Coordinates of C-alpha atoms in Angstrom, one line a residue:
X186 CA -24.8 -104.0 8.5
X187 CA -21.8 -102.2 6.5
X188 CA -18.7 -103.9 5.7
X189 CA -17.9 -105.2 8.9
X190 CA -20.5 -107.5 9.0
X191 CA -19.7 -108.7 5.3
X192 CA -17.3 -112.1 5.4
X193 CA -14.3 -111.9 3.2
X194 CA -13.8 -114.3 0.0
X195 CA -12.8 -118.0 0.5
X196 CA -9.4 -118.5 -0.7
X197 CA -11.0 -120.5 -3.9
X198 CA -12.9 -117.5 -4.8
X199 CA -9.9 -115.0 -4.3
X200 CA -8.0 -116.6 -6.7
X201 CA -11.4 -117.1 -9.3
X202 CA -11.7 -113.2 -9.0
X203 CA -7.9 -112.8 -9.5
X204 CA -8.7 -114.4 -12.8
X205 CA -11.9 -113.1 -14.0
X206 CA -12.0 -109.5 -12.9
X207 CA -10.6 -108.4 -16.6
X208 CA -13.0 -110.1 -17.9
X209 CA -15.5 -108.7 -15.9
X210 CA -14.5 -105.4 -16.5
X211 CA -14.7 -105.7 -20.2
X212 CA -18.3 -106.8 -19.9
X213 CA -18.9 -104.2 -17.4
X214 CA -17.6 -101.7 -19.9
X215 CA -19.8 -102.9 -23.2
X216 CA -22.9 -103.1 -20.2
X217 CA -22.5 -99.3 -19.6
X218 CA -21.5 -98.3 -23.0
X219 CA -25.5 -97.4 -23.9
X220 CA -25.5 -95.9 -20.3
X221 CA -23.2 -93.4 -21.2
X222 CA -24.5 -92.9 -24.9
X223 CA -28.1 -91.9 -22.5
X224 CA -26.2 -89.8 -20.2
X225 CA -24.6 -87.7 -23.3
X226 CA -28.1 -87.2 -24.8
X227 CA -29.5 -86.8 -21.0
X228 CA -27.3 -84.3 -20.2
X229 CA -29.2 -81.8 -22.6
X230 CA -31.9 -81.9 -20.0
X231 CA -30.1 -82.5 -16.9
X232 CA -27.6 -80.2 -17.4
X233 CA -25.6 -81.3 -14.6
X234 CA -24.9 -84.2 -16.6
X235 CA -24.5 -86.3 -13.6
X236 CA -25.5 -90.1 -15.7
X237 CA -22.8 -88.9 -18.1
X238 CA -20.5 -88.1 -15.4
X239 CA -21.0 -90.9 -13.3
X240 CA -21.3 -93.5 -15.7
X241 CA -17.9 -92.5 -17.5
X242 CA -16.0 -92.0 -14.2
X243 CA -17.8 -95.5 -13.2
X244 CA -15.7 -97.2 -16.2
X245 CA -13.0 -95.3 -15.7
X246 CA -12.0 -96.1 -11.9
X247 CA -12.9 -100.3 -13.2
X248 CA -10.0 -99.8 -15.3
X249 CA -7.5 -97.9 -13.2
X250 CA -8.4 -100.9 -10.8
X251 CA -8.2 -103.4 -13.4
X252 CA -4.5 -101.7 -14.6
X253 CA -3.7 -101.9 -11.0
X254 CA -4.4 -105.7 -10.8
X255 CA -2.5 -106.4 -14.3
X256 CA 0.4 -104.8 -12.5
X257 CA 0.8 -106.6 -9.5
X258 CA 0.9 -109.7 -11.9
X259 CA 3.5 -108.4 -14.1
X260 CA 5.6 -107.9 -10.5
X261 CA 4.9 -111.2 -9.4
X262 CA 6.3 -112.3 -13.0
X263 CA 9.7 -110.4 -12.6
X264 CA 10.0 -111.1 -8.5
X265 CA 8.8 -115.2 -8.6
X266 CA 10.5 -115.3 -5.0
X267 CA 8.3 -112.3 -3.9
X268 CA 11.6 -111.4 -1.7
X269 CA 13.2 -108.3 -1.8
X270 CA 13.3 -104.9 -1.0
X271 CA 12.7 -104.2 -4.1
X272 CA 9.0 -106.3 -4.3
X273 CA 7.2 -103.9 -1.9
X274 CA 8.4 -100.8 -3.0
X275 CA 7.4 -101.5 -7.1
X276 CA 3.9 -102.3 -5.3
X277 CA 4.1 -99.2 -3.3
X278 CA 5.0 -97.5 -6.8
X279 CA 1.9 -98.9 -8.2
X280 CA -0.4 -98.0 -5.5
X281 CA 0.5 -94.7 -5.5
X282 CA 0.2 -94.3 -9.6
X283 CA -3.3 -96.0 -9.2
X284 CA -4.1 -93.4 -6.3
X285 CA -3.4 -90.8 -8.5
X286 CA -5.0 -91.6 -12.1
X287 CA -8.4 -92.5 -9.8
X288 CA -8.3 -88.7 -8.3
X289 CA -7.2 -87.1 -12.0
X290 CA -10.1 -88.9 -13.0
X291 CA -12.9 -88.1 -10.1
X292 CA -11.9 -84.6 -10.6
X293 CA -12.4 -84.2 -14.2
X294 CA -15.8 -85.8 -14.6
X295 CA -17.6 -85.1 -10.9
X296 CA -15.5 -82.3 -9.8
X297 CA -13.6 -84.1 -6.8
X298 CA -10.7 -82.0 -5.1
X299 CA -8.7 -82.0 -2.1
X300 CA -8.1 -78.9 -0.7
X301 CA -6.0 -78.1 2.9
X302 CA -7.0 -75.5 4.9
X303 CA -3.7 -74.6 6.4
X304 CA -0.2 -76.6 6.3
X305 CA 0.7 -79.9 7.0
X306 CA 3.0 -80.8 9.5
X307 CA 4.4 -84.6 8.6
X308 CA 6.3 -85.4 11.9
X309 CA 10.0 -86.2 12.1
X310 CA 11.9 -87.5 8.6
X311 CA 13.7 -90.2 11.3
X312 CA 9.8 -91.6 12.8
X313 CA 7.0 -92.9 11.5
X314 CA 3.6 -91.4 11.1
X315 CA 0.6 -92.5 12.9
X316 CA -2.9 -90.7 11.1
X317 CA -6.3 -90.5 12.9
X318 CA -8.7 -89.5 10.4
X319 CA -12.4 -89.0 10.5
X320 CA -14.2 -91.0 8.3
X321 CA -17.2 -89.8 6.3
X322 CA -18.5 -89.1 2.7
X323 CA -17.5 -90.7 -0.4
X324 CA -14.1 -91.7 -1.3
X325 CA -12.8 -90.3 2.0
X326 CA -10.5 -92.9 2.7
X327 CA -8.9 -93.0 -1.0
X328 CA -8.6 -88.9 -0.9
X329 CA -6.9 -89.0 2.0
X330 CA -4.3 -92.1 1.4
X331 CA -3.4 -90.2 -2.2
X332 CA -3.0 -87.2 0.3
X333 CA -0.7 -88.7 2.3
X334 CA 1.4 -90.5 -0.5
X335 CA 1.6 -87.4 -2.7
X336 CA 1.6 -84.8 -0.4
X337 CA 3.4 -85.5 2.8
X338 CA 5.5 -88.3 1.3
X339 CA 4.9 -91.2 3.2
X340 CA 4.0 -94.5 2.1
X341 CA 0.3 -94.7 3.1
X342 CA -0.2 -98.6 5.6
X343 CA -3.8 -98.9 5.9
X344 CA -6.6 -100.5 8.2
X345 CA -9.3 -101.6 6.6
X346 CA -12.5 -103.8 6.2
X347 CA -11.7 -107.7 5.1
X348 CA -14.6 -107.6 3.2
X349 CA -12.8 -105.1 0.6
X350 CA -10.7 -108.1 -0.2
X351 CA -13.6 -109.0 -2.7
X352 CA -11.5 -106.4 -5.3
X353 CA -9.1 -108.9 -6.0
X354 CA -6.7 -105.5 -6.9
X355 CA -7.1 -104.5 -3.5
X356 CA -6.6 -108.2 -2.0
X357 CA -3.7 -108.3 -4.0
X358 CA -1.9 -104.6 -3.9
X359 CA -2.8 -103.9 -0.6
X360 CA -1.9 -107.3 1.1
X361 CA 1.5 -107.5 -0.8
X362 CA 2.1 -103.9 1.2
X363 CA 1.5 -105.1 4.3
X364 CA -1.6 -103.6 5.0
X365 CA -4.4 -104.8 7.7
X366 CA -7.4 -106.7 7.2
X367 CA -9.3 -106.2 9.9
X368 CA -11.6 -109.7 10.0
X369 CA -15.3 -109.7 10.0
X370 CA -17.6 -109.9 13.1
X371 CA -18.3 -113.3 11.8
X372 CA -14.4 -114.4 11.7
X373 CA -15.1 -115.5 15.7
X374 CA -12.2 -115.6 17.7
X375 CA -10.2 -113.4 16.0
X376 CA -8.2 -110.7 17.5
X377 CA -9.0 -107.7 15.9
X378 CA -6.5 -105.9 17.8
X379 CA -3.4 -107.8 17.1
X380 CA -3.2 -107.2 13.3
X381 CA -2.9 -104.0 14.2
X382 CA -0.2 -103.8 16.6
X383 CA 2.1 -105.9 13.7
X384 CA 0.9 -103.3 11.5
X385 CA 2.5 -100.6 13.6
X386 CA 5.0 -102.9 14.4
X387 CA 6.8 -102.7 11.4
X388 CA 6.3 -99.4 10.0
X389 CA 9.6 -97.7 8.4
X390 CA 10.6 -93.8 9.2
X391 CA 9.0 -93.0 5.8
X392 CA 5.1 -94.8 6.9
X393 CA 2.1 -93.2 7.8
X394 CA -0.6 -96.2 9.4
X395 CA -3.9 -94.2 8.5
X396 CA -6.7 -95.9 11.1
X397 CA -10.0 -94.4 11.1
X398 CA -11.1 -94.3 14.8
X399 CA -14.7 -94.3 14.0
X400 CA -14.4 -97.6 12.1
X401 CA -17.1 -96.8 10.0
X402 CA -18.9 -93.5 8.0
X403 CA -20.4 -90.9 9.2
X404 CA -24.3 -91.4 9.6
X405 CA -27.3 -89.6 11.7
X406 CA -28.3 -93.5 12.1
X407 CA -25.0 -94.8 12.7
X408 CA -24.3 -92.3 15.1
X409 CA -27.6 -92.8 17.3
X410 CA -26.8 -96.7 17.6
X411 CA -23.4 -96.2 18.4
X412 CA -24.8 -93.7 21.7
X413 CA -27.1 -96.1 23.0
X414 CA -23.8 -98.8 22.8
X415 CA -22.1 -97.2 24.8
X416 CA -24.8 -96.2 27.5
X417 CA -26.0 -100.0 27.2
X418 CA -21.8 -101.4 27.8
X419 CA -21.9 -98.8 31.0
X420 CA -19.9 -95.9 29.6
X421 CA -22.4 -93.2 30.6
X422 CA -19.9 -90.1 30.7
X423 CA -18.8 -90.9 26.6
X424 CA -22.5 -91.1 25.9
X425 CA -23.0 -87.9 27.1
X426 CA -20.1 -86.5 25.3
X427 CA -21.4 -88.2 21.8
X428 CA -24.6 -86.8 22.2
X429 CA -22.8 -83.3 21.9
X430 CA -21.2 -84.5 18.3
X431 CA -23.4 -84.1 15.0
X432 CA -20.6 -84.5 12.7
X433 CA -18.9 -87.3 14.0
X434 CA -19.1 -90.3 15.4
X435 CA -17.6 -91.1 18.9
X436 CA -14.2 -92.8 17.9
X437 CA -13.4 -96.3 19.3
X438 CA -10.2 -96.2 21.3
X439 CA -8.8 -100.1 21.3
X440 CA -7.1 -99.9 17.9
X441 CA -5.5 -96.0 18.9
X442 CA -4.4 -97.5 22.1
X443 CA -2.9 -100.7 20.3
X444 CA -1.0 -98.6 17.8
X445 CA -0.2 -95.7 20.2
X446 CA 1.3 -98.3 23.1
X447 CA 3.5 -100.7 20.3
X448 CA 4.7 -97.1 18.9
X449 CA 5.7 -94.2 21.3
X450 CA 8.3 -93.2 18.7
X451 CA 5.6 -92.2 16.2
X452 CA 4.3 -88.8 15.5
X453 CA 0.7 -88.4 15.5
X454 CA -1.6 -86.8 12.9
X455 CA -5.1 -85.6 13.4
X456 CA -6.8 -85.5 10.6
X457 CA -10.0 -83.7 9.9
X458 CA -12.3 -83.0 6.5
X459 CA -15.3 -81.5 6.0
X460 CA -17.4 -81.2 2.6
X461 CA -18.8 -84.2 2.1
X462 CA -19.6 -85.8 5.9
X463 CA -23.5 -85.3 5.2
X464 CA -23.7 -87.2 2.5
X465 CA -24.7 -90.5 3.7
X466 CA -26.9 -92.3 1.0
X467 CA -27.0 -92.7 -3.0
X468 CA -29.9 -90.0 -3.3
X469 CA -27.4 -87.4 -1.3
X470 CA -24.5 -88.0 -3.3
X471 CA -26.3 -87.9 -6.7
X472 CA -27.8 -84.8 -6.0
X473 CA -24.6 -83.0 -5.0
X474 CA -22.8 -84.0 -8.0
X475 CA -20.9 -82.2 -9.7
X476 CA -18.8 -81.5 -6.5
X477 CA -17.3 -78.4 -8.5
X478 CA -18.7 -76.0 -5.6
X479 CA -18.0 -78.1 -2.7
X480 CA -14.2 -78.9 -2.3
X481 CA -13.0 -82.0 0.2
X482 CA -11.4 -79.5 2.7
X483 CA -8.3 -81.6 4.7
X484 CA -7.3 -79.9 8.0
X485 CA -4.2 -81.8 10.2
X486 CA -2.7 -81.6 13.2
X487 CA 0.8 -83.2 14.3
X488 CA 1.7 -83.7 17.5
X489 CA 5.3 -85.4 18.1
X490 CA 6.3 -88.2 19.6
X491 CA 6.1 -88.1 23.7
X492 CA 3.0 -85.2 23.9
X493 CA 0.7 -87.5 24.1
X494 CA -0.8 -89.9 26.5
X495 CA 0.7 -92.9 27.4
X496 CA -2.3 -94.5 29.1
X497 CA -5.4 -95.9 28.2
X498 CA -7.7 -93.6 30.1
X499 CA -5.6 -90.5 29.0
X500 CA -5.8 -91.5 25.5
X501 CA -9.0 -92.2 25.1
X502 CA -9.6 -88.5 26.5
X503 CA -7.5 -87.3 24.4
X504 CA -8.8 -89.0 21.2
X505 CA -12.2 -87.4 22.5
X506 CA -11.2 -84.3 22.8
X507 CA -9.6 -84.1 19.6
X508 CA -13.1 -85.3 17.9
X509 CA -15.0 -82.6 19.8
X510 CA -12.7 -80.1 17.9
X511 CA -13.3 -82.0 14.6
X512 CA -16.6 -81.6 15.2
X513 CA -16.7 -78.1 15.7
X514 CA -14.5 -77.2 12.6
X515 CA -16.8 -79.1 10.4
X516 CA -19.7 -77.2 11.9
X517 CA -18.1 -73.9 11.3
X518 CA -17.2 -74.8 7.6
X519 CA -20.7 -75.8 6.7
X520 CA -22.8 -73.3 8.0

């Protein structure tokens, strides 16, 4: 089903999570405290140590979540009015601080670090930044944000699932920063679109709206149901071309059109990684970890404002062609 099928929270139990998340964490933390006691002893067998690992790194990211959460009501306690320029950038502050104790912390117990294989171009300091990424692996989405915030400088504004709102930090935070929601295949009538247009809308020079064209990760499965999608809806010629991608998934154009026609001043980012696209399930990730030999290799592409298509056909050939390269580079860095 993945997230898109999952409804978000009613309002009533937003504002219960708000509340009992601490809490929650606290009893989380005294449930795994044996866990990890096991995984120490454990680890003289498995000397991978991978319950230790995971089950630290497990009660460490609760609390850089919970920390986060704390924060954005010690904001709300010093900003009542929620006005201000002021109010989103001290929740931009936090994000970014979160970001970064989550990926100190995923490197020192499972080995977790971003790499680039080349230089980043971030666009023109007077425009915004408009990122395509491919979406796949574990903690794709959170590497790349802290990517962007760190190391290009721009304020990450992302598109994601509604369901996610179910982290009351990330309901909070990430709402409060005007990022998108996009609603459930069960919210009927919504337009999925539109959110994202006023997302792109109202990006500032120093933005970067990261959309992930595939809208959801990388699977053989995935991928296979997605092909006979498109050759059921009539679109023959990209099922053809998806059969021809084993990395990636064929991206969905309507939300790179949307952002692409409300912002022809933005420069465009491609972004790529490879590492970590194959694995899909619990077994696969488990088994790879400690990720010490196996870096999350970033590769990007910026293309400015104007080069690119300005209609729908041409951009969704565009896009494709761009994910056939993708594609390629991750096959060429895994074999």
């Amino acid at each position: 089903m993945g997230l898109a099928g999952i409804p978000p929270p009613p309002k009533y139990a937003r504002r219960a999570l708000a509340v009992v998340w601490p809490v929650g964490a606290a009893a989380i933390t005294g449930l795994a405290t044996p866990v990890i006691v096991a995984g120490a002893f454990h680890s003289f067998v498995d000397k991978r140590a991978r319950l230790f690992r995971v089950s630290v790194l497990g009660v460490g990211l609760v609390w850089v979540d919970v920390r986060m959460l704390l924060e954005t009501w010690r904001l709300s306690l010093k900003n009542p009015h929620r006005e201000g320029p002021e109010w989103e950038d001290d929740h931009e502050a936090v994000f970014l601080a979160g970001l970064n104790r989550a990926m100190i912390l995923a490197k020192q117990w499972v080995g977790f670090e971003v790499k680039l294989d080349g230089r980043m171009h971030f666009g023109s300091e007077t425009a915004p930044l408009v990122a395509f990424a491919r979406h796949a692996g574990p903690g794709d989405s959170l590497a790349l944000a802290w990517l962007l915030g760190h190391t290009a400088g721009r304020m990450p504004k992302i598109v994601l699932a509604e369901a996610l709102r179910w982290d009351p930090t990330v309901d909070a935070l990430l709402t409060r920063m005007r990022s998108y929601f996009v609603p459930s295949r069960t919210g009927a009538g919504d337009d999925r679109v539109a959110g994202v247009r006023e997302l792109a809308r109202g990006l500032k020079d120093d933005d970067v709206l990261l959309l992930f064209p595939e809208g959801q990760n990388f699977s053989q499965g995935r991928r296979r149901r997605l092909i006979d999608r498109l050759r059921e809806a009539g679109h023959e010629l990209r099922a053809r071309r998806a059969i021809s991608l084993w990395n990636v998934l064929p991206p969905k154009t309507r939300g790179v059109i949307a952002v692409l026609d409300e912002r022809p001043d933005a420069d465009v980012m491609i972004v790529a990684h490879a590492g970590f696209g194959q694995l899909t399930t619990p077994k696969e990730i488990w088994g790879a970890i400690p990720f010490t030999d196996r870096p999350f290799l970033v590769q990007t592409r910026t293309y400015a404002a104007g080069s690119i298509p300005d209609d729908a056909a041409g951009i969704e050939t565009w896009l494709d062609d761009h994910w056939t390269e993708i594609d390629e580079w991750v096959t060429t860095v895994e074999s």
